[in-house]
Coordinates of C-alpha atoms in Angstrom, one line a residue:
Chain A
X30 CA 147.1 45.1 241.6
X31 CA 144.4 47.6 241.3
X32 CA 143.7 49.8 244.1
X33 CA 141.6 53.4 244.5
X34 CA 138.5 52.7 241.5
X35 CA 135.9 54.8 242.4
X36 CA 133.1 52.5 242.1
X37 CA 130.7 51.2 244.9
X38 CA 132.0 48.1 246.9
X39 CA 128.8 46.9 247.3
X40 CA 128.5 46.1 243.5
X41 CA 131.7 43.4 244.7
X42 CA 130.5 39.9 246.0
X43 CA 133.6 38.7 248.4
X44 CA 134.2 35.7 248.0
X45 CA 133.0 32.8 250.1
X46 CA 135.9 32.8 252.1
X47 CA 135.8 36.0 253.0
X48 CA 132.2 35.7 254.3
X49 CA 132.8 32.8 255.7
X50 CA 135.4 34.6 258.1
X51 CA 133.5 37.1 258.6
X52 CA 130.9 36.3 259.7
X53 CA 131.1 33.0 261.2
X54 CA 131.9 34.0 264.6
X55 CA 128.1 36.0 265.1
X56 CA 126.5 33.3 263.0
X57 CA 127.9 30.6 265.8
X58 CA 126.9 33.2 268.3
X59 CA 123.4 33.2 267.0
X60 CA 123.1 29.5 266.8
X61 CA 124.4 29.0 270.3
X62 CA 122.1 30.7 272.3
X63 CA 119.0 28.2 270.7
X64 CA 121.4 24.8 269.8
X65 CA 120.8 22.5 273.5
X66 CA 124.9 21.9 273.7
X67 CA 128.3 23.3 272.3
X68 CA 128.1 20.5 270.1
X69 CA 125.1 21.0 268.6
X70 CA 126.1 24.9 267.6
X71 CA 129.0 23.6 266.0
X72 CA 127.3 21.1 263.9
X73 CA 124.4 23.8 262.8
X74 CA 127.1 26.2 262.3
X75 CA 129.1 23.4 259.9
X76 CA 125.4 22.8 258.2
X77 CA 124.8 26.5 257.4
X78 CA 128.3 27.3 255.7
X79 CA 127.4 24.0 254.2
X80 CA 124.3 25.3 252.8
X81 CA 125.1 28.7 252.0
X82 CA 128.5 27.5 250.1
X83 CA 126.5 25.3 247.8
X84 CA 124.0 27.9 247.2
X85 CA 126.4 31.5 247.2
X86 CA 126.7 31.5 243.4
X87 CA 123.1 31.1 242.6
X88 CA 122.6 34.2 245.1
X89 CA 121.3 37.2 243.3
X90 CA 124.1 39.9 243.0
X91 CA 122.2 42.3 245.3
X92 CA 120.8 39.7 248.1
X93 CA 122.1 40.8 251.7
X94 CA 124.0 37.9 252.4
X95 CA 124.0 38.4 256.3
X96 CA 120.2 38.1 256.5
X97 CA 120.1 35.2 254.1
X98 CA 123.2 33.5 257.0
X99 CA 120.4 34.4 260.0
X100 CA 117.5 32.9 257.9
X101 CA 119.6 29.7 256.7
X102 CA 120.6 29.5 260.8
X103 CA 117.2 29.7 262.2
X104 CA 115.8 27.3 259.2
X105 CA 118.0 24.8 260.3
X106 CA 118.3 25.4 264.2
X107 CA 114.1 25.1 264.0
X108 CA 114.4 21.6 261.8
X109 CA 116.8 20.1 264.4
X110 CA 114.5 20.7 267.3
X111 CA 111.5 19.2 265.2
X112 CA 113.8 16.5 264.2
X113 CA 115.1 15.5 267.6
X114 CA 111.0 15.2 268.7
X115 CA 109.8 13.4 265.8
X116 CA 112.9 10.8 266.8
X117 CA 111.8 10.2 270.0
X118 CA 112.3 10.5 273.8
X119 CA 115.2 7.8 273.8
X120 CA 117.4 10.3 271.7
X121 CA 116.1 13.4 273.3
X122 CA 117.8 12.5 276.2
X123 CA 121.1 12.7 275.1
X124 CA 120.9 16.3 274.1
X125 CA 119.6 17.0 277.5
X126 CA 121.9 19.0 279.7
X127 CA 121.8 16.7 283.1
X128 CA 119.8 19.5 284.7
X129 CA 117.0 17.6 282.8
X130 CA 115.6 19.6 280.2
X131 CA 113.6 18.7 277.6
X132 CA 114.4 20.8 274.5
X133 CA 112.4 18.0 272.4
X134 CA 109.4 20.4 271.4
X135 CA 109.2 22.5 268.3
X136 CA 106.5 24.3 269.7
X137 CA 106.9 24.1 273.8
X138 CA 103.9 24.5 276.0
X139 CA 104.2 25.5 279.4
X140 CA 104.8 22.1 280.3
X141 CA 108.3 21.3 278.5
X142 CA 109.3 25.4 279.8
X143 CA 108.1 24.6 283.2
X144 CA 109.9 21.2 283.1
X145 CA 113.4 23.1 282.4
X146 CA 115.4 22.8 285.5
X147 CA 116.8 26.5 285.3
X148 CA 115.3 29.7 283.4
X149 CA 118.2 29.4 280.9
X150 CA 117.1 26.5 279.9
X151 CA 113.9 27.5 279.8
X152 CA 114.5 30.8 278.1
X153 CA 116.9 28.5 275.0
X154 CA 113.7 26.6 275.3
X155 CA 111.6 28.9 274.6
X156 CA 113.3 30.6 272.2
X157 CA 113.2 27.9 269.7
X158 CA 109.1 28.1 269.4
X159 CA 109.6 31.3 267.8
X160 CA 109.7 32.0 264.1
X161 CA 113.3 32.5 262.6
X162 CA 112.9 35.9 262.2
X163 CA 111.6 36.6 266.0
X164 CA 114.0 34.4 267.1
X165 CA 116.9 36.4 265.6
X166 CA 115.1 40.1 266.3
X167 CA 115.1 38.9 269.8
X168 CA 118.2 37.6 270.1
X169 CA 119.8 41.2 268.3
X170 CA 117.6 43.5 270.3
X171 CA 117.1 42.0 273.7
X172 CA 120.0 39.6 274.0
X173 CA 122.7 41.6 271.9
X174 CA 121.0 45.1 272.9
X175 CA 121.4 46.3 269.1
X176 CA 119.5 49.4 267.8
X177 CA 116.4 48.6 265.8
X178 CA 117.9 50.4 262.9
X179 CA 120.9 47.9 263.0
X180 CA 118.2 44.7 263.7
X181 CA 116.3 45.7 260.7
X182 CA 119.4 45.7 258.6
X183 CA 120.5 42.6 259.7
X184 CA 117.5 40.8 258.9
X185 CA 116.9 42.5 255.4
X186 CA 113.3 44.1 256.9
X187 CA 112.2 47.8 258.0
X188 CA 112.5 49.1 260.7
X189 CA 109.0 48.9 261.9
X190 CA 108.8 45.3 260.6
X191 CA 111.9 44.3 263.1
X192 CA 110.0 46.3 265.8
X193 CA 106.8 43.9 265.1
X194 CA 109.0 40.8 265.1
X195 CA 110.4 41.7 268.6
X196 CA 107.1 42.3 270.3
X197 CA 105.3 39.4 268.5
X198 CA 108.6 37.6 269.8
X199 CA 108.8 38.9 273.5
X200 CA 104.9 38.4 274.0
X201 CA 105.2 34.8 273.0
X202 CA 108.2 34.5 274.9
X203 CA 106.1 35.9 278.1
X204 CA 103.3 33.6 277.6
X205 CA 105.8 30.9 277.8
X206 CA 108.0 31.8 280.5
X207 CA 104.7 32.6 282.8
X208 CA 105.5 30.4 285.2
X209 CA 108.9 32.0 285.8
X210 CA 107.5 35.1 286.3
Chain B
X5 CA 98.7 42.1 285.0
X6 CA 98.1 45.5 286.0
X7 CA 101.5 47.0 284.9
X8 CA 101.4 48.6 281.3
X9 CA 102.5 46.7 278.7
X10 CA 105.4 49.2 278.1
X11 CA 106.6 48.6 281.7
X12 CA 105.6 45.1 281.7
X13 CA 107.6 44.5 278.9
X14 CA 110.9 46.2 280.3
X15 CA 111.0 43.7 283.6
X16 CA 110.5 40.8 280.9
X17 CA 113.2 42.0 278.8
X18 CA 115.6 42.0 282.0
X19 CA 114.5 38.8 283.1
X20 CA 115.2 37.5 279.6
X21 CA 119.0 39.2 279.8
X22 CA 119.7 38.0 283.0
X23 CA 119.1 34.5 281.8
X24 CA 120.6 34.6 278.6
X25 CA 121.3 31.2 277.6
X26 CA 124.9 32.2 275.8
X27 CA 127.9 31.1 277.8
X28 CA 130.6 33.7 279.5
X29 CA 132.7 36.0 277.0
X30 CA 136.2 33.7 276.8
X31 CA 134.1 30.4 277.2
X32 CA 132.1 31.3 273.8
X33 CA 135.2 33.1 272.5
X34 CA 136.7 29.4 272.8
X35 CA 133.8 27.3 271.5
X36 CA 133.3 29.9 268.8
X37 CA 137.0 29.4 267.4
X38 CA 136.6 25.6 267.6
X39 CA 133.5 25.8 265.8
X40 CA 134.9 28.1 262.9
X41 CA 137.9 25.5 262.4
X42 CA 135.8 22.9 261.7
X43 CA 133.4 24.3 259.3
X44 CA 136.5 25.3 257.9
X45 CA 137.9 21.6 257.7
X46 CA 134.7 20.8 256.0
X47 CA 134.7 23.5 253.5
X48 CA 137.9 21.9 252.3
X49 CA 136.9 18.6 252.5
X50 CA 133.5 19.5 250.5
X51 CA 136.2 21.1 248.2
X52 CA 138.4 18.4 247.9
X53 CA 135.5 16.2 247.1
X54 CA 134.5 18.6 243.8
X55 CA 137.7 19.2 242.7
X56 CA 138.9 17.9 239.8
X57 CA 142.5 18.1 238.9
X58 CA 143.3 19.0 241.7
X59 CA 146.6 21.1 241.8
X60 CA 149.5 22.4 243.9
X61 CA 148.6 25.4 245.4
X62 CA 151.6 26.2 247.8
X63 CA 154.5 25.0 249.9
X64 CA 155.2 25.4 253.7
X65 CA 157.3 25.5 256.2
X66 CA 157.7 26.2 260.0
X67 CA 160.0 29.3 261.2
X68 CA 160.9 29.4 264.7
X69 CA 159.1 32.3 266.5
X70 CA 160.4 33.9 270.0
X71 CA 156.9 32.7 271.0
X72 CA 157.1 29.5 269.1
X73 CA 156.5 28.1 265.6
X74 CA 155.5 30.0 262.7
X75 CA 154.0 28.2 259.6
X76 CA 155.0 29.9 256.0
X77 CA 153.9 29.3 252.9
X78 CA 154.9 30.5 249.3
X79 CA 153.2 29.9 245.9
X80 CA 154.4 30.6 242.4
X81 CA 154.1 34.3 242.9
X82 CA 155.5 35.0 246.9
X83 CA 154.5 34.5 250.3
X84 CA 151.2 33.6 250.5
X85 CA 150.5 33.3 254.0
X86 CA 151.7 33.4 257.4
X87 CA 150.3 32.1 260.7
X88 CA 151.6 33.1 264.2
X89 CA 150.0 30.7 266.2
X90 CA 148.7 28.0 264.1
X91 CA 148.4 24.2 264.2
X92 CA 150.0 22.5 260.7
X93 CA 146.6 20.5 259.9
X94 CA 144.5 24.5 260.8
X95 CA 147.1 26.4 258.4
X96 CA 147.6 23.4 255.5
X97 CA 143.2 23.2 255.4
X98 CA 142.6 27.0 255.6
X99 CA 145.0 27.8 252.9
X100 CA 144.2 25.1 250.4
X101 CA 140.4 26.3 251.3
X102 CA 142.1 29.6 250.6
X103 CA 143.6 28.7 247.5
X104 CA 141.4 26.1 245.6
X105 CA 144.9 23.9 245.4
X106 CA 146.9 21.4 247.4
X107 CA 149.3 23.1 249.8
X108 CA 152.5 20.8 251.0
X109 CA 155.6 21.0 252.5
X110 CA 158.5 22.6 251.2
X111 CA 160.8 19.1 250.8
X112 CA 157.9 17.5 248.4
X113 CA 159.5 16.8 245.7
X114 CA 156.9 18.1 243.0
X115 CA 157.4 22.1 245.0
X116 CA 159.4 24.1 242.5
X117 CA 162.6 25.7 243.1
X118 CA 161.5 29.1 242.8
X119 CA 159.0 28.7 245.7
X120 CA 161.6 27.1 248.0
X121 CA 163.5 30.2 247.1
X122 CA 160.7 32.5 248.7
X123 CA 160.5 30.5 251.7
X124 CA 164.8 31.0 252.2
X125 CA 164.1 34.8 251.3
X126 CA 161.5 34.6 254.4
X127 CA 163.2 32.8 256.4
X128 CA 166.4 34.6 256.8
X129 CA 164.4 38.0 256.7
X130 CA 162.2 37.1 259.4
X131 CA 164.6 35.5 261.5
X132 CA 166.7 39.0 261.0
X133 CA 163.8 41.1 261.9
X134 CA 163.2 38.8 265.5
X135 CA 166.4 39.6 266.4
X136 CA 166.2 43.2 265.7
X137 CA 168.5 43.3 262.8
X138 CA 165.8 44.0 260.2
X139 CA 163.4 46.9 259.4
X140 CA 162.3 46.2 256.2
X141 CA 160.8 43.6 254.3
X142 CA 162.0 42.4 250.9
X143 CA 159.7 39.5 250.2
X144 CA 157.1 39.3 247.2
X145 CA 153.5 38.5 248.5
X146 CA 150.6 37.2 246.7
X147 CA 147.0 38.2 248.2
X148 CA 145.0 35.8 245.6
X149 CA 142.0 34.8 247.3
X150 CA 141.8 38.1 249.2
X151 CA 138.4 40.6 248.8
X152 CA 139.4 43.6 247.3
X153 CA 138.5 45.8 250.2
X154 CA 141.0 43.9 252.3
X155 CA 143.4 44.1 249.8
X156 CA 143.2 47.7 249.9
X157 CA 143.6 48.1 253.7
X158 CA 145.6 45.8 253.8
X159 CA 147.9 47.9 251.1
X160 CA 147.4 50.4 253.5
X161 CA 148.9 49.5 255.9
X162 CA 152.2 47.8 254.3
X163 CA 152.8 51.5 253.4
X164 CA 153.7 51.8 257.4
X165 CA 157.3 51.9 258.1
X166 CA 158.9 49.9 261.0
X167 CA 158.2 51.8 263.9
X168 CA 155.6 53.9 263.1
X169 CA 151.5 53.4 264.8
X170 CA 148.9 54.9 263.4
X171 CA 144.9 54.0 264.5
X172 CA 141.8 52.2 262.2
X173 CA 140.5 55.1 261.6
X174 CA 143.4 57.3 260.4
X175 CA 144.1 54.1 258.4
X176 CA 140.6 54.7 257.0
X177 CA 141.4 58.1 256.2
X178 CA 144.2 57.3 254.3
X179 CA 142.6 54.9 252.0
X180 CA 139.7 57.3 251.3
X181 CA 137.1 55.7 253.1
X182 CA 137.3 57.9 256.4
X183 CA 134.7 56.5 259.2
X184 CA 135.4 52.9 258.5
X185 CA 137.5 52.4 260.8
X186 CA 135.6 49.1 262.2
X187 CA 135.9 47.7 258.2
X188 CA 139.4 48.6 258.7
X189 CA 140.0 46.6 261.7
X190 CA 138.0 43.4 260.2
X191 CA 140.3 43.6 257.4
X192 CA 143.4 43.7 259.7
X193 CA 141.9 40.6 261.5
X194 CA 142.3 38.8 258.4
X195 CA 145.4 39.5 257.3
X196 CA 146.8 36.2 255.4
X197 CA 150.7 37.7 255.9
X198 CA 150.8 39.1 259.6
X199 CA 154.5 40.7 260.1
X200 CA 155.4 41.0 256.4
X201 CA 152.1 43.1 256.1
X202 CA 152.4 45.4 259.8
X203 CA 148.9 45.0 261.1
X204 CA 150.3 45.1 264.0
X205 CA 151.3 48.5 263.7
X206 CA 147.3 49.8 264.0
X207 CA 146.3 50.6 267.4
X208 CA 143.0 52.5 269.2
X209 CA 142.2 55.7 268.8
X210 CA 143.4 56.1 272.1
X211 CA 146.7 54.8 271.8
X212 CA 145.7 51.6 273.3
X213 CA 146.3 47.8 271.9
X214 CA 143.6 47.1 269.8
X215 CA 142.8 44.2 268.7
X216 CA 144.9 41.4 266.7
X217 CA 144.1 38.9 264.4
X218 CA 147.7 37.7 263.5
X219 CA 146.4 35.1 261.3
X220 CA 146.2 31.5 263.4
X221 CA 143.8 30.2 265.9
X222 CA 145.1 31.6 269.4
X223 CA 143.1 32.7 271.3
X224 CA 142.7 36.9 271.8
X225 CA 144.9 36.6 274.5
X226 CA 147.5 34.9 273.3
X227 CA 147.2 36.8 269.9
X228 CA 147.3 40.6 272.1
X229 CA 150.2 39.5 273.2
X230 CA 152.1 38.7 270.0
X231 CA 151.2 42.0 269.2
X232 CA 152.6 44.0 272.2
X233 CA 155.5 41.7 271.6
X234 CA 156.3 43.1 267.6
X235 CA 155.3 46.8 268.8
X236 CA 157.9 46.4 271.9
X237 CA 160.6 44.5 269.4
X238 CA 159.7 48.0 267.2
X239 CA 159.6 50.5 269.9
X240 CA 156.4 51.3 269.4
X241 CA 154.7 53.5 272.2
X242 CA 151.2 51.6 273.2
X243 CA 149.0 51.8 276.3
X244 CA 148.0 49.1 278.0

């Protein structure tokens, strides 16, 4: 067993595994606060390890693997929403919670928002006609009260970059939730 | 609006907060550990599926506990893992994830001697140490499978003696890296041989529990309190 070398751990790629553990738990967090239902976070949180496990050894050595997690999250919490409206209100209504949402839209007008039965659900709504990386500046700084220097790190951006995304995020999120204002 | 945009934007942000769509703290802690398990369970089902030649990995078995069953599993080189609260299908798929192999149970008839000899060695030693008749562990571990950062902490903190606290970050300190205490105590959360490797023995700065890992799929609860259980077995002094 080799212990205290000197070099940079950074220069080590964990293993899958070890990612995988680590950070599942925040990437499920993540996915939760814009998946309609439990279930649905589960099944985007199976389809990113998925992803990223068939993918991790074509990753260059000195990608950040955290922000490429967020980016694979977001990709695919964004194609299940356009998915879900592309099949059609029959389905939609299954993901509804019985409060009567409509999380169908990709891109919600004020309509679908205004629709939502609660401002949770019209916030998760809301939240999903953001780009990935608003989605996930929001959801560190606003939700998750994160320092920008930490969002920016997380998301593989500068700092004034992650600033952008959250105000480009928040204003669009205002526009939407105007009617719950 | 006639707010500024500075001000406006404040009210927003707490209006977003309030109505943050993520469920309560032990309600997500819940969904969150179902969720891990079965992206695990696919991981080694994705596994299984490329695999080819597909070989033995490691054997288990199930100790008794004073809080109930433990699962135990040797390879060819030493125990391999141990979970403290664990279900048979969570330990069997997260090890064999773990260790690219089939894992089975000790009376298979393909397990070799030697390993059934590790799992004897483990269970008489840890049945000795529940009981209180037992301070030291004489059991050869293998950490294959394990980054080399946790490796490190985790070497760490074998070097505790039975007994003896110390806090993430003096554990830190000790293995050179002072300040990373939190990398510390992520390392500690996955310890693959809880007990034979004393996480438990790490507490808060402030003399308090901590957090536990304990390999297995309690919840933190549950998990806490095996820990205040093998730091009251040790005498250990904690708060709270």
């Amino acid at each position: 067993m080799t212990t205290a070398s000197p070099r940079p751990e950074v220069a080590e790629r964990p293993d899958f595994d070890t990612v995988f553990e680590a950070l599942g738990p925040e990437i499920y967090r993540y996915l939760r606060r814009q998946a309609p239902t439990a279930e649905d976070a589960a099944d985007l949180h199976q389809e990113t390890f998925l992803r990223a496990f068939r993918s991790y050894g074509r990753l260059p050595g000195n990608a950040n693997v955290r922000a490429w997690l967020y980016r694979i999250a977001g990709n695919l919490a964004t194609d299940l929403y356009r998915r879900r409206r592309t099949a059609g209100s029959a389905s939609a209504g299954r993901l509804d919670d019985p409060s009567g949402t409509e999380p169908g839209s990709p891109h919600p007008g004020p309509d679908a928002v205004a629709q939502a039965g609660e401002l949770r659900d019209a916030v998760r709504v809301a939240l999903t006609a953001l780009s990935p990386h608003q989605r996930a500046a929001v959801a560190l700084r606003v939700f998750d009260d994160r320092p920008y220097e930490e969002v920016a790190a997380l998301l593989d951006c500068s700092e004034l970059s992650a600033r952008q995304h959250v105000s480009q995020g928040l204003r669009r999120l205002r526009a939407a939730l105007e009617p719950w204002r | 609006m006639n707010m500024n945009e500075t001000e406006t934007m404040t009210a927003f942000e707490r209006l977003l907060r309030a109505a943050d769509p993520l469920p309560a703290a032990t309600a997500l802690e819940a969904e969150t550990a179902r969720a891990m398990t079965r992206t695990r369970r696919a991981f080694a089902g994705a596994r299984r599926g490329r695999a080819v030649g597909h070989s033995l990995a490691a054997a288990f078995s199930i100790f008794p506990a004073p809080w109930g069953p433990l699962h135990v599993a040797a390879s060819e080189s030493g125990i391999v893992a141990i979970e403290l609260r664990s279900t048979t299908p969570d330990f069997v798929d997260g090890l064999s994830v773990r260790l690219h192999g089939r894992v089975v149970p000790e009376e298979a008839g393909e397990v070799p001697e030697a390993w059934r000899g590790y799992l004897d060695h483990g269970r008489t030693q840890l049945g000795e140490y529940f009981a209180g008749h037992r301070s030291r562990f004489d059991l050869p571990v293998d950490l294959r499978g394990i980054s080399e950062w946790d490796r490190r902490v985790l070497t760490g903190a074998a070097r505790l003696d039975f007994g003896e606290t110390t806090s993430y970050g003096e554990l830190a300190r000790r293995i050179g890296k002072p300040g990373a205490a939190r990398a510390v105590g992520g390392a500690l959360g996955r310890n693959p041989i809880p007990i034979v490797i004393p996480c438990h023995r790490i507490l808060a700065a402030d003399g308090t529990i901590g957090g536990y890992g304990g390999g297995g799929h309690g919840s933190r609860v549950e998990m806490l309190a095996v820990k205040r259980r093998l730091l009251t077995l040790e005498g250990c002094a904690f708060a709270g």
